[in-house]
Structure formats: C-alpha cells, structure tokens
Short mmCIF file of C-alpha atoms and ligand atoms in Angstrom, two decimals:
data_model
loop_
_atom_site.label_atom_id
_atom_site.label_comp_id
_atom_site.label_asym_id
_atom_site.label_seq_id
_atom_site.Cartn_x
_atom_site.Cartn_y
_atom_site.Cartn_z
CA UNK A 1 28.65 153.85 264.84
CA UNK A 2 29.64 150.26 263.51
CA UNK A 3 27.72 148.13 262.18
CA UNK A 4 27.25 144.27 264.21
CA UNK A 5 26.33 143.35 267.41
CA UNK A 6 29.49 144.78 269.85
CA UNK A 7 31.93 143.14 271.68
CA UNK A 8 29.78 142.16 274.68
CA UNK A 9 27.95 138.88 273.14
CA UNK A 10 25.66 137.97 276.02
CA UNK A 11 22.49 137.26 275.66
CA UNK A 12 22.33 138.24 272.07
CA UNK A 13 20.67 135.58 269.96
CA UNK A 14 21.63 133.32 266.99
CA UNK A 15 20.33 131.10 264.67
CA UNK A 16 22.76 128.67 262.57
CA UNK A 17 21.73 126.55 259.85
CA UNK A 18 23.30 123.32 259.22
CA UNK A 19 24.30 123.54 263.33
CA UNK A 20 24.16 119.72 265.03
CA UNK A 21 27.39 118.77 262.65
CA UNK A 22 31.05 120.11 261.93
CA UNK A 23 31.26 123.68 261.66
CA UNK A 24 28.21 124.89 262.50
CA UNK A 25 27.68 122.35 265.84
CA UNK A 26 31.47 123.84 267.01
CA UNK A 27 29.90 127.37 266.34
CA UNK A 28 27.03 126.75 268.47
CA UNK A 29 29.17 125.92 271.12
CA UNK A 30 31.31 128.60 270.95
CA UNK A 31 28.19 131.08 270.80
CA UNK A 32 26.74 129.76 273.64
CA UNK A 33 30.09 129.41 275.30
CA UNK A 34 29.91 133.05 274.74
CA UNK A 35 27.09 133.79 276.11
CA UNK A 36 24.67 133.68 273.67
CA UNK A 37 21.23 132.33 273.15
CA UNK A 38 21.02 129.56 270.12
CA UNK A 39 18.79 127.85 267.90
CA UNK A 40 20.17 125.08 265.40
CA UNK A 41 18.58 123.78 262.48
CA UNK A 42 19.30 120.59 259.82
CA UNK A 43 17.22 117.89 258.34
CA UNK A 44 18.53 115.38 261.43
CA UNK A 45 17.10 115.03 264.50
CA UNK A 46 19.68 113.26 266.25
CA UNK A 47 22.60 115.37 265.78
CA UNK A 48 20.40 118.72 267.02
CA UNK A 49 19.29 117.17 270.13
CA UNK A 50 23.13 116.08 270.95
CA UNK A 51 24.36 119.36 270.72
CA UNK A 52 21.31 121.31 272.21
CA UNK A 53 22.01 118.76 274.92
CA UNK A 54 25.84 119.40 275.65
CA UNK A 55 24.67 123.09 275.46
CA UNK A 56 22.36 122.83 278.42
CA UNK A 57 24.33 120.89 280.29
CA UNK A 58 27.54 123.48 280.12
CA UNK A 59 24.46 126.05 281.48
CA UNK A 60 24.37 127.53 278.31
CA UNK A 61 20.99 128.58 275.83
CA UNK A 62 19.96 126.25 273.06
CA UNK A 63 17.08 125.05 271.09
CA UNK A 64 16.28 123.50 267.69
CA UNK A 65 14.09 123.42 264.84
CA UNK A 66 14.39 119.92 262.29
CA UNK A 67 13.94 121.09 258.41
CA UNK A 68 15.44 121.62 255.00
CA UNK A 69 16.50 124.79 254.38
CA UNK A 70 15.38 124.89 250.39
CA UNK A 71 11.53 123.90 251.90
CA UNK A 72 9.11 127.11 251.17
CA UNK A 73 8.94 129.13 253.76
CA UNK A 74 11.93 127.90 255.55
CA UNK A 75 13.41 131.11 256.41
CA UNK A 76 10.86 133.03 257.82
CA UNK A 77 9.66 130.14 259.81
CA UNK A 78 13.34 129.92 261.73
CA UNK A 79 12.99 133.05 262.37
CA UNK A 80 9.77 133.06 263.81
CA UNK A 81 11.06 130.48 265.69
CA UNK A 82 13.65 132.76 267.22
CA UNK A 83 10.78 134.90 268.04
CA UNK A 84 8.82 132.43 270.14
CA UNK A 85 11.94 130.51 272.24
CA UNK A 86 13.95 133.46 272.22
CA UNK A 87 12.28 136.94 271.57
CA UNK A 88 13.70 137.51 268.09
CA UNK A 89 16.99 137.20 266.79
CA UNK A 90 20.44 139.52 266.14
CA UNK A 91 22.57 137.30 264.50
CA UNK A 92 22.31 134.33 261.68
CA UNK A 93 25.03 131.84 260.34
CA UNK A 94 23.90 130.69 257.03
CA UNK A 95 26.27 127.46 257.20
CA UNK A 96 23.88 124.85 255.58
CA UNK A 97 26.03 123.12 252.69
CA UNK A 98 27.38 120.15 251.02
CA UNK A 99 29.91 119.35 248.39
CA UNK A 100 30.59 117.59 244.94
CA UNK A 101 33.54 116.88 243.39
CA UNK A 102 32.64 115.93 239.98
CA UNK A 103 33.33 117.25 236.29
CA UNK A 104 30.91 119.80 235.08
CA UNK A 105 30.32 117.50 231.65
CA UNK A 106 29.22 114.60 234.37
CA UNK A 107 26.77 116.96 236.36
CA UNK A 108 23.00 116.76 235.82
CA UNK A 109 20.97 119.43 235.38
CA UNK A 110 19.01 118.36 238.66
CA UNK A 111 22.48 117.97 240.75
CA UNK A 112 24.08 121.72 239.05
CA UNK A 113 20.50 123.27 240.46
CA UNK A 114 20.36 121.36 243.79
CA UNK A 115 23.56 122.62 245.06
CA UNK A 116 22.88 126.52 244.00
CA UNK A 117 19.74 126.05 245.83
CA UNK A 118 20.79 124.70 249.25
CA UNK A 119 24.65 126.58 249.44
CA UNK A 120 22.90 129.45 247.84
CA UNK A 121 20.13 130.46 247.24
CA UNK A 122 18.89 129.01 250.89
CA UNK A 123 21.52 131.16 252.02
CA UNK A 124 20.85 134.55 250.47
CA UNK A 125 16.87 133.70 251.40
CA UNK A 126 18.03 133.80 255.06
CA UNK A 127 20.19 136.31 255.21
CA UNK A 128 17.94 138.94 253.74
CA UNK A 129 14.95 137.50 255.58
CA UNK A 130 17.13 138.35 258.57
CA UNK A 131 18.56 141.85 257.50
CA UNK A 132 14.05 142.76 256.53
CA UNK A 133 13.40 141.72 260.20
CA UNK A 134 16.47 143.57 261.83
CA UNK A 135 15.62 146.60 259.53
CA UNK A 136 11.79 146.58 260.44
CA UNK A 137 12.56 146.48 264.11
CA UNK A 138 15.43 149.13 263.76
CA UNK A 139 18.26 146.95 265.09
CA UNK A 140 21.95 146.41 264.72
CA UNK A 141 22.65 142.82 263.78
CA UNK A 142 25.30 140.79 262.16
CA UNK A 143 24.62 137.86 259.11
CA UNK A 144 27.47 135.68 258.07
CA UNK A 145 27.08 133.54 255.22
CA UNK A 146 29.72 130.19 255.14
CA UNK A 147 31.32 130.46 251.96
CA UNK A 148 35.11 128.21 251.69
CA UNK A 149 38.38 129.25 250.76
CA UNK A 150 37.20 127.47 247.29
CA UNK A 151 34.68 130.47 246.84
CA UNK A 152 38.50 132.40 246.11
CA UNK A 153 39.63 129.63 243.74
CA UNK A 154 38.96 125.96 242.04
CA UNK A 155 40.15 123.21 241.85
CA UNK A 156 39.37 119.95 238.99
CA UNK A 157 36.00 118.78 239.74
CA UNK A 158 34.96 121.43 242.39
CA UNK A 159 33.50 124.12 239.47
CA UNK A 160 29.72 123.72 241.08
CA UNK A 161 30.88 123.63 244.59
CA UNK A 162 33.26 126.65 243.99
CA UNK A 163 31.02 128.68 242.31
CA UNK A 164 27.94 128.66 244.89
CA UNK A 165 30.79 130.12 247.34
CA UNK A 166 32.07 132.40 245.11
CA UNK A 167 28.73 133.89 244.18
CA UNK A 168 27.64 133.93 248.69
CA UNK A 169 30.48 135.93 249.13
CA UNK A 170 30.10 138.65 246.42
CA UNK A 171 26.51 138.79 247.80
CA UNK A 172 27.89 139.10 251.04
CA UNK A 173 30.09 141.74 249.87
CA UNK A 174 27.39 143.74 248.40
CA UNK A 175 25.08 143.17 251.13
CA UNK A 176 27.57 144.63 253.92
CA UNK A 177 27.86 147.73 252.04
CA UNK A 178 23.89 148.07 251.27
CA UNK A 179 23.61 147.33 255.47
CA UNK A 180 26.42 149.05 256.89
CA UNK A 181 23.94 152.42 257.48
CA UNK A 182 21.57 150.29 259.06
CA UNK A 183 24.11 148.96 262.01
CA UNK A 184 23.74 145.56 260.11
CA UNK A 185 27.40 143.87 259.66
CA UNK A 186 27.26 141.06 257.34
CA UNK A 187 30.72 138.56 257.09
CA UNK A 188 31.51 136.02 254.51
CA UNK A 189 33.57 132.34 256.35
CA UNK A 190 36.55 131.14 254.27
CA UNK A 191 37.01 128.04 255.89
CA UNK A 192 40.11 125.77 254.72
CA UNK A 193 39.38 122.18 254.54
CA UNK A 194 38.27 121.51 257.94
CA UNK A 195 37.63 117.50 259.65
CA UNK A 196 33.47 117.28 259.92
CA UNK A 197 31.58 115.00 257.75
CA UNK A 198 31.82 117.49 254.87
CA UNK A 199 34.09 114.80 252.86
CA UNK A 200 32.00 111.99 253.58
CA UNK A 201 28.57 113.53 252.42
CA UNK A 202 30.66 114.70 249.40
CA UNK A 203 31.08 111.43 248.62
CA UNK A 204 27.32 110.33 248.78
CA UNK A 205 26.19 113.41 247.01
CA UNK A 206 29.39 112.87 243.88
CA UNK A 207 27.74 109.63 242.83
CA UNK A 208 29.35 106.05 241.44
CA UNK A 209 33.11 106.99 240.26
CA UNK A 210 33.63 110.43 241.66
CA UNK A 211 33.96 111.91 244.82
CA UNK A 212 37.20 112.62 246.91
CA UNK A 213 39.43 110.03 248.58
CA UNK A 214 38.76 110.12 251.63
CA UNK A 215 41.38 109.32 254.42
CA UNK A 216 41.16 110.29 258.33
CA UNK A 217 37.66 112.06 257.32
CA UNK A 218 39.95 114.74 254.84
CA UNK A 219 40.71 114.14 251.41
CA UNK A 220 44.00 112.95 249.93
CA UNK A 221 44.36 115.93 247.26
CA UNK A 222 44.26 118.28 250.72
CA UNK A 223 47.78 119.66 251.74
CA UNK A 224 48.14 118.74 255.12
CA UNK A 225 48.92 122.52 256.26
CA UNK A 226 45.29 123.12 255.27
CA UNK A 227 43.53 120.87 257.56
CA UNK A 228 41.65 122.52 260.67
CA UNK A 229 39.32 121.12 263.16
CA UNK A 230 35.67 122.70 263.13
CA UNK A 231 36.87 124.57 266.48
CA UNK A 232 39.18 127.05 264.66
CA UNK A 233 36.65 127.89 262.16
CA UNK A 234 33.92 128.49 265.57
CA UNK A 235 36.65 130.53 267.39
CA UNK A 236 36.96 133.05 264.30
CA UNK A 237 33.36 132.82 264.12
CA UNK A 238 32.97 134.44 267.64
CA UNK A 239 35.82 136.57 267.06
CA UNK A 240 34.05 138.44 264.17
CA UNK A 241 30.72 138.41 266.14
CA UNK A 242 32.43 140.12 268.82
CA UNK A 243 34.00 143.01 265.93
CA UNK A 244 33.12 142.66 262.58
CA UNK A 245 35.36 141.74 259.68
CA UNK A 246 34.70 141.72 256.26
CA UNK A 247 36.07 137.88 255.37
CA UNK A 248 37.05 135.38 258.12
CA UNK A 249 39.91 133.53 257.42
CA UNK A 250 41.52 130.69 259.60
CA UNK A 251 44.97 129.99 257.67
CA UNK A 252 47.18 132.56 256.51
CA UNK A 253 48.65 130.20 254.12
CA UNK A 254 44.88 129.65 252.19
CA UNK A 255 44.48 133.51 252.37
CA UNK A 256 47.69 134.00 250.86
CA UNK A 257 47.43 131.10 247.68
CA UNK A 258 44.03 132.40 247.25
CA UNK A 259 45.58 136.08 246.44
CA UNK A 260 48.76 134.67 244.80
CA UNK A 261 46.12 132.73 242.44
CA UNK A 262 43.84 135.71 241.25
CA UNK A 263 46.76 137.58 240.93
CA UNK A 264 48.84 135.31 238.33
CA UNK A 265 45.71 132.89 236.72
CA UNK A 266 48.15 131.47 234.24
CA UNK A 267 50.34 129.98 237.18
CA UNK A 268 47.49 128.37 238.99
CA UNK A 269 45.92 127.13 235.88
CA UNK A 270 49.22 125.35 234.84
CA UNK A 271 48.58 123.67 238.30
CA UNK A 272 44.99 122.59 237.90
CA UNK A 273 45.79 121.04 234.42
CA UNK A 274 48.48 118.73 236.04
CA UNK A 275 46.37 118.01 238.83
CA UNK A 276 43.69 116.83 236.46
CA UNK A 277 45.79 114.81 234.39
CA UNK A 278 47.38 113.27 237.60
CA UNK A 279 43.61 112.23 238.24
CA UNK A 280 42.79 111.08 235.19
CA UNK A 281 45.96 108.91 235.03
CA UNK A 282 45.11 107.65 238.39
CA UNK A 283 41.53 106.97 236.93
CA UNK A 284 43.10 104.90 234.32
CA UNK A 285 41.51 106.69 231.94
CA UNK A 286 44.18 107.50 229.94
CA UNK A 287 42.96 110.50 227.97
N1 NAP B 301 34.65 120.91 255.80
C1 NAP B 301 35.31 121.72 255.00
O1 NAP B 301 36.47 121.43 254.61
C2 NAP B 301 34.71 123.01 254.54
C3 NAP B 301 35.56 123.95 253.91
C4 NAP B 301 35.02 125.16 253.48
C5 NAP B 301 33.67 125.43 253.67
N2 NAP B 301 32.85 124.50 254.27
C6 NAP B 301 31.44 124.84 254.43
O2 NAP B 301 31.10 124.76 255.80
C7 NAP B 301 29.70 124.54 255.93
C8 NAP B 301 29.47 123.46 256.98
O3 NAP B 301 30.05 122.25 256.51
P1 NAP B 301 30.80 121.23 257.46
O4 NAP B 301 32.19 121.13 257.01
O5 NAP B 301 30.54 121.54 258.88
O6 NAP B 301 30.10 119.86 257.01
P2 NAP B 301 28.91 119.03 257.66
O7 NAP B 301 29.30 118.51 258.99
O8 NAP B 301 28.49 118.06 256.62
O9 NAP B 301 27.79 120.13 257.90
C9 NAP B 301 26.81 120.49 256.97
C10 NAP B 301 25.52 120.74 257.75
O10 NAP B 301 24.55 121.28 256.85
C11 NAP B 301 23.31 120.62 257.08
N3 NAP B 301 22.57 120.61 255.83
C12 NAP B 301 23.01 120.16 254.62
N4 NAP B 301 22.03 120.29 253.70
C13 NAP B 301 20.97 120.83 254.35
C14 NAP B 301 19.66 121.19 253.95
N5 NAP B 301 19.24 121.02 252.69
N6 NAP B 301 18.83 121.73 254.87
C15 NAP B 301 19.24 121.91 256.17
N7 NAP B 301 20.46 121.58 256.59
C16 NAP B 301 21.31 121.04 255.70
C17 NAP B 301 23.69 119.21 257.56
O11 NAP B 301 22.70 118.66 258.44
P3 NAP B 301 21.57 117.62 257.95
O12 NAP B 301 22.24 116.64 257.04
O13 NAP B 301 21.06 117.01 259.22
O14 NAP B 301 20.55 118.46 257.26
C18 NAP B 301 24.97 119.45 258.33
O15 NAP B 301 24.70 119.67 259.70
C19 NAP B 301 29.20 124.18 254.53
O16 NAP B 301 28.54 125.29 253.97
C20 NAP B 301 30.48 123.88 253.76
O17 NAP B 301 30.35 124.15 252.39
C21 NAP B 301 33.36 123.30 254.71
#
C-alpha cells in the first residue's frame, strides 16, 4: 500500500507551524476547507485567532497553540496538543520560516545559527517527532516540510536562506524513503516567490543596508512570472495530502530553471555574478 493519508481528507488532522500568516494561514484554510481538523501555531496571537476564527465560521475545525518553534520542547508539546483538542494527529506542515538576504561575509555568527535553527532544525525536530508518534501508534501519516524553490538554487545574498532549504529537502528526501514501509509519506514545498509578509520580515531580520526592495509586498529582483498568491501554494498543498508526491511545485517555469541550473552551473553562475555586480553598482559601492 502507499504511503500518506488517502484521498478522502476528512476528518484527518493537521498541525501547521508558522499557520495565522501567508502560506501556512492559506493552507489551513484549504485543510479545513477539506475537511480536516487543524491546529496552527506562531509566536502571534493575533494572526492565529483571525484565522481559527474565519475557520469556524466557514463550519470548519480549528484551534491554536502561541509559541516559538526553536523553544525546548516545542515539538512534542504541539503534538500533545493535537492529542488533547483533537485525538492525535496524521499530518504536519513544518512551514515556520523567515528570510535574509545578506552577504555571507556580513552575517554573524548568531544570525548564520538562528536561521538553521528555526527553517531547520525546528523543522526536522517536528517532523521526526511526528513520524516517532505515527510509528508508535502504527499509523499511516504524511509530513511535509516547506522548503522554496531557492532550496534548488541561489541567488547573491540568499546563501543562508538557500541552504536551510536545501538541506530540509534532502532530509525530506531521505526521510520518505526511511518511512515509505511504515505508510508514512513525507513531501518537501518548493514554493516560488509567493505575496505574504515573507519580504517584509526579510527586511527586519537583513538588518541596516541589506534586505530586498520591496514593492507590492514582492521584491524587485523577482521575475514577475514567479509571483503566486499563498492560495496556489495551499491548493498544491491539499493536492499532495490527498496523493502523495515527492516535491510540490507551483510553477513549471521555477521547476524547469531550477533543473536547467544544476544541470549547466557555469551558465547560472555567469548570471549570479552580473546580478551581484548590478547590486553592487546600484549600492554605489563601486567594487
Ligand atoms: N513567500 C515566499 O516567496 C516564499 C517562497 C519560498 C518558500 N517560502 C517559505 O514559506 C514558509 C512560510 O512563509 P510565508 O511566505 O508564508 O511568510 P510569512 O507570512 O512571514 O510566514 C512565516 C510564518 O512563520 C511563523 N514563524 C516565523 N518564525 C517562527 C518561530 N521562530 N516560531 C514559530 N513561528 C514562526 C510566523 O509567525 P510569527 O511571526 O507569529 O511567529 C509566520 O506566520 C517559510 O518557511 C518560507 O521560507 C516562502
């Protein structure tokens, strides 16, 4: 039999991290849209209660639970959680992240370990917290870890960002193999750049003279045929809930540069180098 949950969603039960914002608030929707019974987590009150709220009031299944998902213990509490409102889980959507755009050299050690531990280790801790619990109670289940289409490739000032996506979706990889006998199905999410507050935080988190340009809530540098609302990204979410793939994708185009760029890395790199003198020009810089 294959692994994940099957293609009738209802009632099954998911958790998503980073849920009363962008990708993973449209997610929730969707789920519960679908059927399904949802808990959100994040650091923010606020933005959990709105969404548990337009749940409810479409008749759908949602609760929440405020915390950071780097905070000891986080994982096994959220599941426990899904335990007492909800009986225990099947599914998780480890979608808690941020970005910086900022040159490696201009990186502290503090920042270069902060964002491995929230887009990745955080991540790995929940997923295998979830594939224990499925395992000990002999279940099928299905884990999906938010990686980026930027966990396929870089770009100038995205080599931290990048790599914490790169490394969640070989562990992905690995982990969908290692679960596949157990019924578990376990997805990596490629989204392209998509309109949430991703670009904004991204900002915050850069510090004083980096950061994208940020227009329209995208940034400049993004081709236009790469932007996506938060709703394609939840659609393809459900999709894969309903039958497994290994890698969801939501632009053909992304897929197909991504390929096209591990395939021919002097090409691409040629690109990157302009791109980062174009920047540095801009930045008056000069060098
Ligand atoms: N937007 C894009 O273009 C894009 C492209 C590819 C991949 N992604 C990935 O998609 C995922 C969702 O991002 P998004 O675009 O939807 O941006 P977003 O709206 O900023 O969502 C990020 C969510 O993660 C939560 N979060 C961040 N740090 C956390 C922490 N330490 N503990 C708990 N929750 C935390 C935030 O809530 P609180 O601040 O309330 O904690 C927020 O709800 C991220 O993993 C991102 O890397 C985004």
């Amino acid at each position: 039999m294959k692994p994940g949950l099957g293609r009738q969603l209802q009632g099954r039960r998911i958790l998503i991290t980073g849920g009363g914002t962008g990708i993973g608030a449209a997610t929730a929707r969707a789920c519960a849209a679908a059927g399904m019974q949802v808990m959100l987590s994040g650091r923010r009150l606020a933005p959990l209660e709105k969404v548990v709220s337009e749940i409810r009031t479409s008749g759908g299944e949602a609760s929440m639970r405020v915390g950071d998902v780097v905070a000891p213990g986080a994982s096994e509490q959220l599941i426990d959680a899904m335990g007492e409102d909800f009986g225990g889980i099947d599914a998780v959507f480890a979608n808690a992240g941020y970005g910086i755009e900022k040159p490696v050299l201009d990186a502290t050690p503090e920042e270069i370990r902060r964002i491995f531990d929230v887009n990745l280790v955080a991540a790995i801790d929940l997923m295998r917290a979830t594939g224990l619990r499925l395992r000990e109670e002999n279940r099928p289940g299905h884990l999906l870890g938010c990686a980026s289409i930027l966990g396929k490739f870089t770009m100038p000032g995205y080599g931290l960002y990048s790599s914490t996506k790169a490394a969640l979706t070989h562990v992905c990889r690995s982990m969908r193999c290692e679960l596949y006998d157990d019924g578990i199905a376990v997805s990596s999410v490629h989204p392209v750049t998509t309109r949430t507050e991703f670009f904004e935080v991204a900002q915050k988190e850069s510090g004083a003279g980096h950061g994208p340009v940020v227009k329209d809530g995208v940034p400049t540098h993004a081709p236009r045929i790469f932007v996506q609302s938060a709703d394609v990204v939840a659609r393809a979410v459900v999709k894969c809930l309903r039958r497994p793939r290994a890698e969801v994708w939501t632009s053909s185009v992304g897929r197909l540069s991504a390929g096209i760029f591990e395939l021919v890395p002097p090409v691409y790199e040629a690109m990157l180098r302009s791109e980062m003198r174009r920047k540095r020009r801009e930045a008056g810089s000069g060098r």
